[in-house]
Amino acid sequence: MAILIDSNTKVLVQGITGKQGSFHTKLMKEYGTKILAGVTPGKGGQKIYDVPVYDTVFEAIKDYPDINTSIVFVPAPFAQDAVIEAVDAGLKLIVVITERVPMHDEMFFVNYARARNAKIIGPNCPGIISPPYSKVGIMPAHLFKQGHIGLISRSGTLTYEVAYRLARKGYGISTAVGIGGDAIIGTDFIEIYTMFLEDKATDAVVVIGEIGGDMEERFSEFYSKLNSKKPVVAFIAGRSAPEGKRMGHAGAIVSMGVGSAESKINSFKKANIPVADFLDDIPALLNKVL
Amino acid sequence: MRLFEYEAKEIFKKFQINVPPFGVAKNVDEALAIAKSIGYPIVIKAQVLVGGRGKAGGVQFANNDSELVEKTRKILGMEIKGIKVESVLVGRSAEIKKELYLSIIVDRNNKAPVVLASKEGGVEIEEIAKMDPSKIFRMRIDPLTGLREFHLRRIEKFFGRADIAELLNKMYKIFKTYDCELLEINPLAIDDKDELIAVDAKMTIDDSSLFRQKDFRSRADKELNEFEIIALEKGFSYVESDGDIGIISNGAGLTMSTMDVVQLFGGRPANFLDIGGGASADVVYNALMIQLKHPRTKGIFINILGGITRCDEVAQGIVKALKEFKTNKKISIRMMGTNEEEGRAILAKEGIKLHESMEEAAKEIVESVK
């Protein structure tokens, strides 16, 4: 068991002929992810690592009706069109890897997907991995061992870093979800944590936040009101970030007095969620709460 | 990207939003010429992109030529939060009866534009929110429907003025046309003729939209230092801080954590340099070049965890930069992930050693610059 993706996940790759799209199609296939088809407008008819390429999502779904998930590598100016096409074709889980998607496009397609009961993960995210069943993402898979810890993160590389450090101490992952580093994203901490609550394979959850917005504060409040919960350990990136500056991620900025690392760490502590100062402290804190 | 007040006001004029007559001056002569055409009383406002210019004395009033000369000279000689004032807005000082507040922002939690309004303008909205949140009117605009008639009726009712609905309609058009993250009029004044006037204008354009906001793309360059320009051109994120350890990492979260760990061990990061996902050897070369040339960095900490980024590309970039720029600066490298073996081999051939642990690498670089 896992959340969002497992061995029944059948994947479409949008933007499959691009540099990143084709490279990660190969890596996902090697991992064992079932990739049935790909789409790049104007490139239909060819094959990328034995995966048939179509011009449109609709053609791909017609030939492979089992497809239930899409991963999007399409460049930012065209990402909105790709996501809406996937939603219209009836897909219910769409993982958007693309970085630097305009906020106004994100606001539109996130709301469009919600109105049609489709779930968007990302944009600007590393995707999802449920070891050893499926990987719909770009993470270096060998760092993720199978196990009972759920991982939710706003950062890609920090997700890998934490998975690696957990593995070294004998902890594996049920599912790791990179929710994305933009200010506007499809799915947040609360929604993913709620899925982990119902997942039998998950015993505890690691939440990796960063400066900007108040998603961590809202999660802490939600968590403290829950009657039945699974333990959480948190980590926050950006303690040393200068105020008012955007730290790489579009969403990582302390602005209008909201979003500081201090405020997030305090909110976790108030909700009795232990916060790791160093990445290496995370396994030890898990040991305590489990 | 934040626009200058005068740029935002030019856009307001294009959309028939009422602003007091103004011009932009880079020296006293230009200021006098503008004053002559619009008449006193005049307000002189420093054109800077940092907040808090009012408190810093960057906004002053003049009733005649000699006051104008004196105050313009003063403001043009100023630095506000380290930024030198290059130009001033010289505008007609409006006769203000009442100050209101109106803005449209991209709201993260709502995943939608939200209109914020208050009958008490002139102070920061955060201040109003702190003192009395009930005084702020908030209205979500669903991105699927856009601004509708009923939104306009609601804002009209809140202020009790029909012309505010019309104003909001124009603001929403600007907000959409220019991919705004923030569009704020504060204060929005009611003048002695009972007309609405945008006395100030704040406008921020979403950086990710600049590929289609081409008017502003070239403008960005003039506020950037030489390193920030290289970063912009090569497509990676670079933020100055004030320490002496240059940071190169990949992914915003890991780059921030790399800075954090340096700070936790008692060091001070000089900057934040995130080569991004899938960086080429050329990007890495330019990233390291910035750190090698940077006058403040005494040490450099490279911390790479490859996902979409390939360690072999990173290694090639490091080798190229180090061959080209001889350096005495201490460098600590930790690198793992996608194509790690190939990357290690490239570095090993040049005799470059890697750290296995991020914490050890951080400790070493902190010690070495002490």
mmCIF file of C-alpha atoms in Angstrom, chain B:
data_model
loop_
_atom_site.group_PDB
_atom_site.id
_atom_site.type_symbol
_atom_site.label_atom_id
_atom_site.label_comp_id
_atom_site.label_asym_id
_atom_site.label_seq_id
_atom_site.Cartn_x
_atom_site.Cartn_y
_atom_site.Cartn_z
ATOM 1 C CA MET B 1 9.453 42.280 -10.529
ATOM 2 C CA ARG B 2 8.392 45.426 -8.770
ATOM 3 C CA LEU B 3 7.707 48.439 -10.984
ATOM 4 C CA PHE B 4 8.611 52.012 -10.142
ATOM 5 C CA GLU B 5 5.674 54.163 -9.076
ATOM 6 C CA TYR B 6 5.979 56.241 -12.248
ATOM 7 C CA GLU B 7 5.862 53.128 -14.438
ATOM 8 C CA ALA B 8 2.736 51.877 -12.679
ATOM 9 C CA LYS B 9 1.153 55.327 -13.000
ATOM 10 C CA GLU B 10 1.908 55.424 -16.737
ATOM 11 C CA ILE B 11 0.031 52.131 -17.037
ATOM 12 C CA PHE B 12 -2.821 53.548 -14.926
ATOM 13 C CA LYS B 13 -3.112 56.455 -17.342
ATOM 14 C CA LYS B 14 -3.308 54.064 -20.276
ATOM 15 C CA PHE B 15 -6.269 52.375 -18.594
ATOM 16 C CA GLN B 16 -7.941 55.736 -17.751
ATOM 17 C CA ILE B 17 -7.307 55.541 -14.026
ATOM 18 C CA ASN B 18 -7.093 59.009 -12.553
ATOM 19 C CA VAL B 19 -3.605 59.946 -11.261
ATOM 20 C CA PRO B 20 -2.328 63.407 -10.253
ATOM 21 C CA PRO B 21 -0.338 65.051 -13.097
ATOM 22 C CA PHE B 22 3.351 64.085 -12.843
ATOM 23 C CA GLY B 23 6.710 63.808 -14.551
ATOM 24 C CA VAL B 24 9.989 62.036 -13.791
ATOM 25 C CA ALA B 25 13.165 64.002 -13.112
ATOM 26 C CA LYS B 26 16.784 62.929 -12.832
ATOM 27 C CA ASN B 27 18.026 66.413 -11.870
ATOM 28 C CA VAL B 28 16.871 69.793 -10.584
ATOM 29 C CA ASP B 29 16.390 71.350 -14.034
ATOM 30 C CA GLU B 30 14.074 68.582 -15.134
ATOM 31 C CA ALA B 31 12.129 68.911 -11.867
ATOM 32 C CA LEU B 32 11.694 72.673 -12.399
ATOM 33 C CA ALA B 33 10.447 72.145 -15.957
ATOM 34 C CA ILE B 34 7.840 69.632 -14.745
ATOM 35 C CA ALA B 35 6.722 71.963 -11.925
ATOM 36 C CA LYS B 36 6.276 74.788 -14.412
ATOM 37 C CA SER B 37 3.887 72.737 -16.528
ATOM 38 C CA ILE B 38 1.790 71.240 -13.684
ATOM 39 C CA GLY B 39 1.893 73.993 -11.040
ATOM 40 C CA TYR B 40 2.344 74.077 -7.252
ATOM 41 C CA PRO B 41 1.856 72.588 -4.688
ATOM 42 C CA ILE B 42 4.184 69.788 -5.711
ATOM 43 C CA VAL B 43 5.118 66.474 -4.128
ATOM 44 C CA ILE B 44 8.589 65.039 -4.799
ATOM 45 C CA LYS B 45 8.867 61.270 -4.416
ATOM 46 C CA ALA B 46 12.023 59.150 -4.577
ATOM 47 C CA GLN B 47 11.700 56.419 -7.228
ATOM 48 C CA VAL B 48 13.094 53.336 -5.531
ATOM 49 C CA LEU B 49 11.899 49.759 -5.413
ATOM 50 C CA VAL B 50 12.439 49.225 -1.682
ATOM 51 C CA GLY B 51 9.714 49.956 0.855
ATOM 52 C CA GLY B 52 9.820 52.580 3.596
ATOM 53 C CA ARG B 53 10.792 55.572 1.473
ATOM 54 C CA GLY B 54 8.350 57.860 3.320
ATOM 55 C CA LYS B 55 9.963 57.155 6.695
ATOM 56 C CA ALA B 56 13.407 57.673 5.150
ATOM 57 C CA GLY B 57 12.434 61.196 4.015
ATOM 58 C CA GLY B 58 12.059 60.204 0.373
ATOM 59 C CA VAL B 59 8.710 62.006 0.002
ATOM 60 C CA GLN B 60 8.649 65.816 0.396
ATOM 61 C CA PHE B 61 6.437 68.763 -0.524
ATOM 62 C CA ALA B 62 7.280 72.067 -2.235
ATOM 63 C CA ASN B 63 5.235 75.261 -2.684
ATOM 64 C CA ASN B 64 7.682 77.210 -4.837
ATOM 65 C CA ASP B 65 10.779 76.898 -7.024
ATOM 66 C CA SER B 66 13.326 77.384 -4.252
ATOM 67 C CA GLU B 67 11.734 74.682 -2.064
ATOM 68 C CA LEU B 68 11.571 72.402 -5.078
ATOM 69 C CA VAL B 69 15.269 72.884 -5.874
ATOM 70 C CA GLU B 70 16.355 72.312 -2.286
ATOM 71 C CA LYS B 71 14.219 69.222 -1.684
ATOM 72 C CA THR B 72 14.826 67.612 -5.070
ATOM 73 C CA ARG B 73 18.560 67.978 -4.542
ATOM 74 C CA LYS B 74 18.235 66.419 -1.096
ATOM 75 C CA ILE B 75 16.235 63.388 -2.274
ATOM 76 C CA LEU B 76 18.459 62.788 -5.312
ATOM 77 C CA GLY B 77 21.473 62.649 -2.976
ATOM 78 C CA MET B 78 19.866 60.064 -0.756
ATOM 79 C CA GLU B 79 20.339 56.377 -0.256
ATOM 80 C CA ILE B 80 17.273 54.437 0.878
ATOM 81 C CA LYS B 81 18.092 51.033 2.397
ATOM 82 C CA GLY B 82 21.373 51.069 0.510
ATOM 83 C CA ILE B 83 19.796 51.954 -2.835
ATOM 84 C CA LYS B 84 20.878 55.262 -4.382
ATOM 85 C CA VAL B 85 17.964 57.408 -5.534
ATOM 86 C CA GLU B 86 18.411 57.952 -9.282
ATOM 87 C CA SER B 87 15.174 59.736 -10.102
ATOM 88 C CA VAL B 88 12.190 61.436 -8.502
ATOM 89 C CA LEU B 89 8.558 61.648 -9.406
ATOM 90 C CA VAL B 90 7.482 65.299 -9.455
ATOM 91 C CA GLY B 91 3.713 65.402 -9.166
ATOM 92 C CA ARG B 92 0.831 67.700 -8.331
ATOM 93 C CA SER B 93 -0.005 67.392 -4.646
ATOM 94 C CA ALA B 94 -3.659 66.391 -4.532
ATOM 95 C CA GLU B 95 -6.235 68.034 -2.239
ATOM 96 C CA ILE B 96 -7.166 64.971 -0.245
ATOM 97 C CA LYS B 97 -10.477 64.761 1.638
ATOM 98 C CA LYS B 98 -10.301 61.081 2.495
ATOM 99 C CA GLU B 99 -7.868 58.191 2.008
ATOM 100 C CA LEU B 100 -9.012 54.678 1.063
ATOM 101 C CA TYR B 101 -7.219 51.421 0.247
ATOM 102 C CA LEU B 102 -7.746 49.087 -2.710
ATOM 103 C CA SER B 103 -5.620 46.229 -4.036
ATOM 104 C CA ILE B 104 -5.700 42.945 -5.915
ATOM 105 C CA ILE B 105 -3.197 40.290 -4.836
ATOM 106 C CA VAL B 106 -2.389 36.701 -5.808
ATOM 107 C CA ASP B 107 -3.487 34.873 -2.666
ATOM 108 C CA ARG B 108 -1.603 31.637 -2.008
ATOM 109 C CA ASN B 109 -4.213 29.939 0.171
ATOM 110 C CA ASN B 110 -7.139 30.857 -2.032
ATOM 111 C CA LYS B 111 -5.150 29.955 -5.155
ATOM 112 C CA ALA B 112 -6.877 32.952 -6.678
ATOM 113 C CA PRO B 113 -6.789 36.739 -6.957
ATOM 114 C CA VAL B 114 -8.205 38.400 -3.852
ATOM 115 C CA VAL B 115 -9.427 41.992 -3.671
ATOM 116 C CA LEU B 116 -8.511 43.790 -0.452
ATOM 117 C CA ALA B 117 -10.282 47.017 0.418
ATOM 118 C CA SER B 118 -10.419 49.343 3.381
ATOM 119 C CA LYS B 119 -12.063 52.664 4.134
ATOM 120 C CA GLU B 120 -8.877 53.628 5.936
ATOM 121 C CA GLY B 121 -6.015 54.112 3.512
ATOM 122 C CA GLY B 122 -2.624 55.734 3.769
ATOM 123 C CA VAL B 123 -1.265 53.188 6.231
ATOM 124 C CA GLU B 124 0.188 49.806 5.343
ATOM 125 C CA ILE B 125 -2.504 47.142 4.962
ATOM 126 C CA GLU B 126 -0.570 44.940 7.423
ATOM 127 C CA GLU B 127 -0.984 47.690 10.029
ATOM 128 C CA ILE B 128 -4.723 47.864 9.451
ATOM 129 C CA ALA B 129 -4.898 44.067 9.606
ATOM 130 C CA LYS B 130 -3.075 44.076 12.940
ATOM 131 C CA MET B 131 -5.178 46.831 14.499
ATOM 132 C CA ASP B 132 -8.615 45.812 13.289
ATOM 133 C CA PRO B 133 -8.988 42.978 10.736
ATOM 134 C CA SER B 134 -12.747 43.609 10.546
ATOM 135 C CA LYS B 135 -12.004 46.859 8.683
ATOM 136 C CA ILE B 136 -10.612 44.931 5.709
ATOM 137 C CA PHE B 137 -12.994 43.748 3.025
ATOM 138 C CA ARG B 138 -11.749 40.604 1.233
ATOM 139 C CA MET B 139 -13.236 39.178 -1.930
ATOM 140 C CA ARG B 140 -11.975 36.102 -3.791
ATOM 141 C CA ILE B 141 -12.194 36.160 -7.562
ATOM 142 C CA ASP B 142 -12.441 32.695 -9.046
ATOM 143 C CA PRO B 143 -9.824 32.436 -11.807
ATOM 144 C CA LEU B 144 -12.277 30.360 -13.854
ATOM 145 C CA THR B 145 -14.882 33.121 -13.994
ATOM 146 C CA GLY B 146 -12.776 36.259 -13.644
ATOM 147 C CA LEU B 147 -14.237 39.481 -12.284
ATOM 148 C CA ARG B 148 -18.037 39.499 -12.650
ATOM 149 C CA GLU B 149 -20.787 42.091 -12.241
ATOM 150 C CA PHE B 150 -21.635 40.817 -8.757
ATOM 151 C CA HIS B 151 -18.055 41.451 -7.594
ATOM 152 C CA LEU B 152 -18.472 45.047 -8.724
ATOM 153 C CA ARG B 153 -21.792 45.358 -6.889
ATOM 154 C CA ARG B 154 -20.137 44.069 -3.704
ATOM 155 C CA ILE B 155 -17.260 46.562 -3.821
ATOM 156 C CA GLU B 156 -19.692 49.399 -4.656
ATOM 157 C CA LYS B 157 -21.760 48.500 -1.621
ATOM 158 C CA PHE B 158 -18.711 48.319 0.664
ATOM 159 C CA PHE B 159 -17.536 51.828 -0.215
ATOM 160 C CA GLY B 160 -20.946 53.288 -1.033
ATOM 161 C CA ARG B 161 -19.564 54.708 -4.312
ATOM 162 C CA ALA B 162 -20.337 53.596 -7.846
ATOM 163 C CA ASP B 163 -17.057 54.922 -9.275
ATOM 164 C CA ILE B 164 -15.027 52.414 -7.210
ATOM 165 C CA ALA B 165 -16.659 49.550 -9.096
ATOM 166 C CA GLU B 166 -15.509 51.114 -12.331
ATOM 167 C CA LEU B 167 -12.010 51.565 -10.887
ATOM 168 C CA LEU B 168 -11.826 47.934 -9.755
ATOM 169 C CA ASN B 169 -12.845 46.825 -13.224
ATOM 170 C CA LYS B 170 -9.905 48.758 -14.699
ATOM 171 C CA MET B 171 -7.522 47.461 -12.044
ATOM 172 C CA TYR B 172 -8.517 43.879 -12.769
ATOM 173 C CA LYS B 173 -7.798 44.446 -16.466
ATOM 174 C CA ILE B 174 -4.303 45.700 -15.579
ATOM 175 C CA PHE B 175 -3.836 42.822 -13.132
ATOM 176 C CA LYS B 176 -4.575 40.303 -15.890
ATOM 177 C CA THR B 177 -2.830 42.098 -18.756
ATOM 178 C CA TYR B 178 0.455 42.481 -16.874
ATOM 179 C CA ASP B 179 0.479 39.155 -14.964
ATOM 180 C CA CYS B 180 0.462 41.031 -11.657
ATOM 181 C CA GLU B 181 1.256 39.450 -8.351
ATOM 182 C CA LEU B 182 0.228 42.649 -6.606
ATOM 183 C CA LEU B 183 -1.573 45.782 -7.725
ATOM 184 C CA GLU B 184 -2.145 48.285 -4.956
ATOM 185 C CA ILE B 185 -3.462 51.834 -4.721
ATOM 186 C CA ASN B 186 -2.674 53.210 -1.285
ATOM 187 C CA PRO B 187 -3.805 55.769 -0.642
ATOM 188 C CA LEU B 188 -6.695 55.882 -3.018
ATOM 189 C CA ALA B 189 -7.789 59.452 -2.411
ATOM 190 C CA ILE B 190 -11.103 61.253 -2.643
ATOM 191 C CA ASP B 191 -10.192 64.818 -3.589
ATOM 192 C CA ASP B 192 -11.920 68.165 -3.026
ATOM 193 C CA LYS B 193 -14.021 67.608 -6.160
ATOM 194 C CA ASP B 194 -15.142 64.225 -4.761
ATOM 195 C CA GLU B 195 -13.168 62.389 -7.444
ATOM 196 C CA LEU B 196 -11.093 59.241 -6.958
ATOM 197 C CA ILE B 197 -7.348 59.688 -7.454
ATOM 198 C CA ALA B 198 -4.600 57.067 -7.316
ATOM 199 C CA VAL B 199 -2.080 58.987 -5.202
ATOM 200 C CA ASP B 200 0.367 56.084 -5.024
ATOM 201 C CA ALA B 201 0.725 52.950 -7.163
ATOM 202 C CA LYS B 202 2.428 49.683 -6.346
ATOM 203 C CA MET B 203 2.682 47.007 -8.992
ATOM 204 C CA THR B 204 4.577 43.707 -8.981
ATOM 205 C CA ILE B 205 4.797 41.515 -12.070
ATOM 206 C CA ASP B 206 5.212 37.753 -11.668
ATOM 207 C CA ASP B 207 8.827 36.947 -12.613
ATOM 208 C CA SER B 208 7.778 33.675 -14.256
ATOM 209 C CA SER B 209 5.618 35.596 -16.722
ATOM 210 C CA LEU B 210 8.440 37.764 -18.081
ATOM 211 C CA PHE B 211 8.726 35.667 -21.246
ATOM 212 C CA ARG B 212 5.399 37.232 -22.258
ATOM 213 C CA GLN B 213 5.834 40.609 -20.492
ATOM 214 C CA LYS B 214 8.616 41.704 -22.768
ATOM 215 C CA ASP B 215 8.311 45.456 -21.985
ATOM 216 C CA PHE B 216 9.748 44.764 -18.567
ATOM 217 C CA ARG B 217 12.259 42.071 -19.242
ATOM 218 C CA SER B 218 15.027 44.410 -20.376
ATOM 219 C CA ARG B 219 14.220 46.898 -17.622
ATOM 220 C CA ALA B 220 15.209 44.428 -14.921
ATOM 221 C CA ASP B 221 18.864 44.719 -15.780
ATOM 222 C CA LYS B 222 19.492 48.163 -14.414
ATOM 223 C CA GLU B 223 18.901 47.240 -10.770
ATOM 224 C CA LEU B 224 21.120 44.170 -10.911
ATOM 225 C CA ASN B 225 24.801 43.876 -10.024
ATOM 226 C CA GLU B 226 27.244 42.135 -12.381
ATOM 227 C CA PHE B 227 26.764 38.730 -10.728
ATOM 228 C CA GLU B 228 22.983 38.983 -10.780
ATOM 229 C CA ILE B 229 23.119 39.765 -14.488
ATOM 230 C CA ILE B 230 25.166 36.620 -15.205
ATOM 231 C CA ALA B 231 22.700 34.603 -13.136
ATOM 232 C CA LEU B 232 19.726 36.027 -15.041
ATOM 233 C CA GLU B 233 21.353 35.359 -18.409
ATOM 234 C CA LYS B 234 22.421 31.831 -17.540
ATOM 235 C CA GLY B 235 19.103 31.005 -15.917
ATOM 236 C CA PHE B 236 19.926 30.302 -12.291
ATOM 237 C CA SER B 237 18.823 31.871 -9.025
ATOM 238 C CA TYR B 238 21.246 34.138 -7.235
ATOM 239 C CA VAL B 239 20.581 36.169 -4.094
ATOM 240 C CA GLU B 240 23.176 38.287 -2.281
ATOM 241 C CA SER B 241 23.560 37.946 1.469
ATOM 242 C CA ASP B 242 26.329 39.490 3.574
ATOM 243 C CA GLY B 243 28.767 36.751 4.669
ATOM 244 C CA ASP B 244 31.976 35.295 3.224
ATOM 245 C CA ILE B 245 31.100 31.709 2.257
ATOM 246 C CA GLY B 246 29.767 31.381 -1.280
ATOM 247 C CA ILE B 247 27.042 28.745 -1.648
ATOM 248 C CA ILE B 248 26.395 26.676 -4.773
ATOM 249 C CA SER B 249 23.692 24.065 -4.563
ATOM 250 C CA ASN B 250 20.797 22.703 -6.589
ATOM 251 C CA GLY B 251 17.171 23.180 -5.723
ATOM 252 C CA ALA B 252 15.944 26.093 -3.642
ATOM 253 C CA GLY B 253 15.267 24.009 -0.543
ATOM 254 C CA LEU B 254 18.673 22.343 -0.481
ATOM 255 C CA THR B 255 20.429 25.639 -1.262
ATOM 256 C CA MET B 256 18.648 27.315 1.661
ATOM 257 C CA SER B 257 19.503 24.351 3.914
ATOM 258 C CA THR B 258 23.131 24.588 2.766
ATOM 259 C CA MET B 259 23.167 28.230 3.882
ATOM 260 C CA ASP B 260 21.397 27.248 7.120
ATOM 261 C CA VAL B 261 23.939 24.558 7.981
ATOM 262 C CA VAL B 262 26.825 26.981 7.379
ATOM 263 C CA GLN B 263 25.134 29.420 9.742
ATOM 264 C CA LEU B 264 24.382 26.724 12.346
ATOM 265 C CA PHE B 265 28.130 25.932 12.437
ATOM 266 C CA GLY B 266 28.940 29.603 13.009
ATOM 267 C CA GLY B 267 29.740 30.626 9.414
ATOM 268 C CA ARG B 268 28.131 33.338 7.313
ATOM 269 C CA PRO B 269 26.793 32.641 3.818
ATOM 270 C CA ALA B 270 27.812 35.229 1.199
ATOM 271 C CA ASN B 271 24.954 34.380 -1.083
ATOM 272 C CA PHE B 272 22.401 31.866 -2.312
ATOM 273 C CA LEU B 273 23.207 30.332 -5.680
ATOM 274 C CA ASP B 274 20.815 27.658 -6.902
ATOM 275 C CA ILE B 275 21.878 26.164 -10.239
ATOM 276 C CA GLY B 276 18.329 24.813 -10.604
ATOM 277 C CA GLY B 277 17.134 21.513 -12.009
ATOM 278 C CA GLY B 278 19.001 19.887 -14.867
ATOM 279 C CA ALA B 279 21.837 22.426 -14.958
ATOM 280 C CA SER B 280 24.338 22.127 -17.812
ATOM 281 C CA ALA B 281 28.112 22.202 -17.366
ATOM 282 C CA ASP B 282 28.013 25.785 -18.685
ATOM 283 C CA VAL B 283 25.641 26.886 -15.907
ATOM 284 C CA VAL B 284 27.879 25.290 -13.273
ATOM 285 C CA TYR B 285 30.949 26.923 -14.817
ATOM 286 C CA ASN B 286 29.297 30.354 -14.617
ATOM 287 C CA ALA B 287 28.068 29.690 -11.092
ATOM 288 C CA LEU B 288 31.546 28.838 -9.873
ATOM 289 C CA MET B 289 33.012 31.767 -11.803
ATOM 290 C CA ILE B 290 30.728 34.151 -9.858
ATOM 291 C CA GLN B 291 31.923 32.697 -6.550
ATOM 292 C CA LEU B 292 35.578 32.780 -7.599
ATOM 293 C CA LYS B 293 35.335 36.413 -8.727
ATOM 294 C CA HIS B 294 33.127 37.599 -5.875
ATOM 295 C CA PRO B 295 35.170 39.993 -3.717
ATOM 296 C CA ARG B 296 33.455 38.921 -0.486
ATOM 297 C CA THR B 297 33.762 35.129 -0.730
ATOM 298 C CA LYS B 298 36.736 33.589 1.056
ATOM 299 C CA GLY B 299 35.433 30.055 0.794
ATOM 300 C CA ILE B 300 33.018 28.200 -1.489
ATOM 301 C CA PHE B 301 30.711 25.359 -0.533
ATOM 302 C CA ILE B 302 29.340 23.266 -3.408
ATOM 303 C CA ASN B 303 26.571 20.918 -2.292
ATOM 304 C CA ILE B 304 24.886 18.938 -5.072
ATOM 305 C CA LEU B 305 22.256 16.239 -4.852
ATOM 306 C CA GLY B 306 21.393 15.205 -8.385
ATOM 307 C CA GLY B 307 17.849 14.350 -9.412
ATOM 308 C CA ILE B 308 17.095 16.059 -12.678
ATOM 309 C CA THR B 309 20.618 17.497 -12.303
ATOM 310 C CA ARG B 310 23.388 15.169 -13.490
ATOM 311 C CA CYS B 311 26.577 14.949 -11.445
ATOM 312 C CA ASP B 312 28.733 14.472 -14.572
ATOM 313 C CA GLU B 313 27.548 17.815 -15.987
ATOM 314 C CA VAL B 314 28.261 19.466 -12.636
ATOM 315 C CA ALA B 315 31.745 17.947 -12.478
ATOM 316 C CA GLN B 316 32.580 19.140 -16.003
ATOM 317 C CA GLY B 317 31.538 22.689 -15.095
ATOM 318 C CA ILE B 318 33.619 22.659 -11.907
ATOM 319 C CA VAL B 319 36.711 21.395 -13.720
ATOM 320 C CA LYS B 320 36.377 23.987 -16.498
ATOM 321 C CA ALA B 321 36.029 26.913 -14.058
ATOM 322 C CA LEU B 322 38.918 25.790 -11.858
ATOM 323 C CA LYS B 323 41.213 25.344 -14.856
ATOM 324 C CA GLU B 324 40.373 28.782 -16.167
ATOM 325 C CA PHE B 325 40.445 30.754 -12.907
ATOM 326 C CA LYS B 326 43.316 29.931 -10.604
ATOM 327 C CA THR B 327 42.214 30.514 -7.026
ATOM 328 C CA ASN B 328 43.372 30.484 -3.416
ATOM 329 C CA LYS B 329 39.825 30.329 -2.140
ATOM 330 C CA LYS B 330 39.046 27.207 -0.160
ATOM 331 C CA ILE B 331 36.450 24.957 -1.797
ATOM 332 C CA SER B 332 34.448 22.158 -0.165
ATOM 333 C CA ILE B 333 32.441 19.874 -2.433
ATOM 334 C CA ARG B 334 29.814 17.317 -1.643
ATOM 335 C CA MET B 335 28.027 15.705 -4.583
ATOM 336 C CA MET B 336 25.724 12.708 -4.961
ATOM 337 C CA GLY B 337 22.733 11.423 -6.959
ATOM 338 C CA THR B 338 22.077 10.968 -10.688
ATOM 339 C CA ASN B 339 25.220 9.941 -12.651
ATOM 340 C CA GLU B 340 27.242 10.221 -9.461
ATOM 341 C CA GLU B 341 29.904 7.697 -10.497
ATOM 342 C CA GLU B 342 30.617 9.495 -13.777
ATOM 343 C CA GLY B 343 30.852 12.819 -11.922
ATOM 344 C CA ARG B 344 33.194 11.430 -9.284
ATOM 345 C CA ALA B 345 35.451 10.017 -11.986
ATOM 346 C CA ILE B 346 35.717 13.385 -13.767
ATOM 347 C CA LEU B 347 36.700 15.148 -10.528
ATOM 348 C CA ALA B 348 39.059 12.360 -9.405
ATOM 349 C CA LYS B 349 40.988 12.692 -12.655
ATOM 350 C CA GLU B 350 41.765 16.298 -11.699
ATOM 351 C CA GLY B 351 42.645 15.348 -8.143
ATOM 352 C CA ILE B 352 39.554 17.028 -6.672
ATOM 353 C CA LYS B 353 38.304 15.348 -3.491
ATOM 354 C CA LEU B 354 34.707 15.044 -2.405
ATOM 355 C CA HIS B 355 33.128 15.057 1.038
ATOM 356 C CA GLU B 356 30.694 12.285 1.834
ATOM 357 C CA SER B 357 28.702 14.343 4.332
ATOM 358 C CA MET B 358 27.107 17.760 3.922
ATOM 359 C CA GLU B 359 27.701 18.550 7.602
ATOM 360 C CA GLU B 360 31.405 17.667 7.420
ATOM 361 C CA ALA B 361 31.834 19.732 4.285
ATOM 362 C CA ALA B 362 30.074 22.668 5.981
ATOM 363 C CA LYS B 363 32.210 22.385 9.117
ATOM 364 C CA GLU B 364 35.390 22.289 7.066
ATOM 365 C CA ILE B 365 34.556 25.359 5.011
ATOM 366 C CA VAL B 366 33.478 27.318 8.112
ATOM 367 C CA GLU B 367 36.775 26.450 9.870
ATOM 368 C CA SER B 368 38.869 27.263 6.813
ATOM 369 C CA VAL B 369 37.639 30.878 6.466
ATOM 370 C CA LYS B 370 38.025 31.742 10.165
#
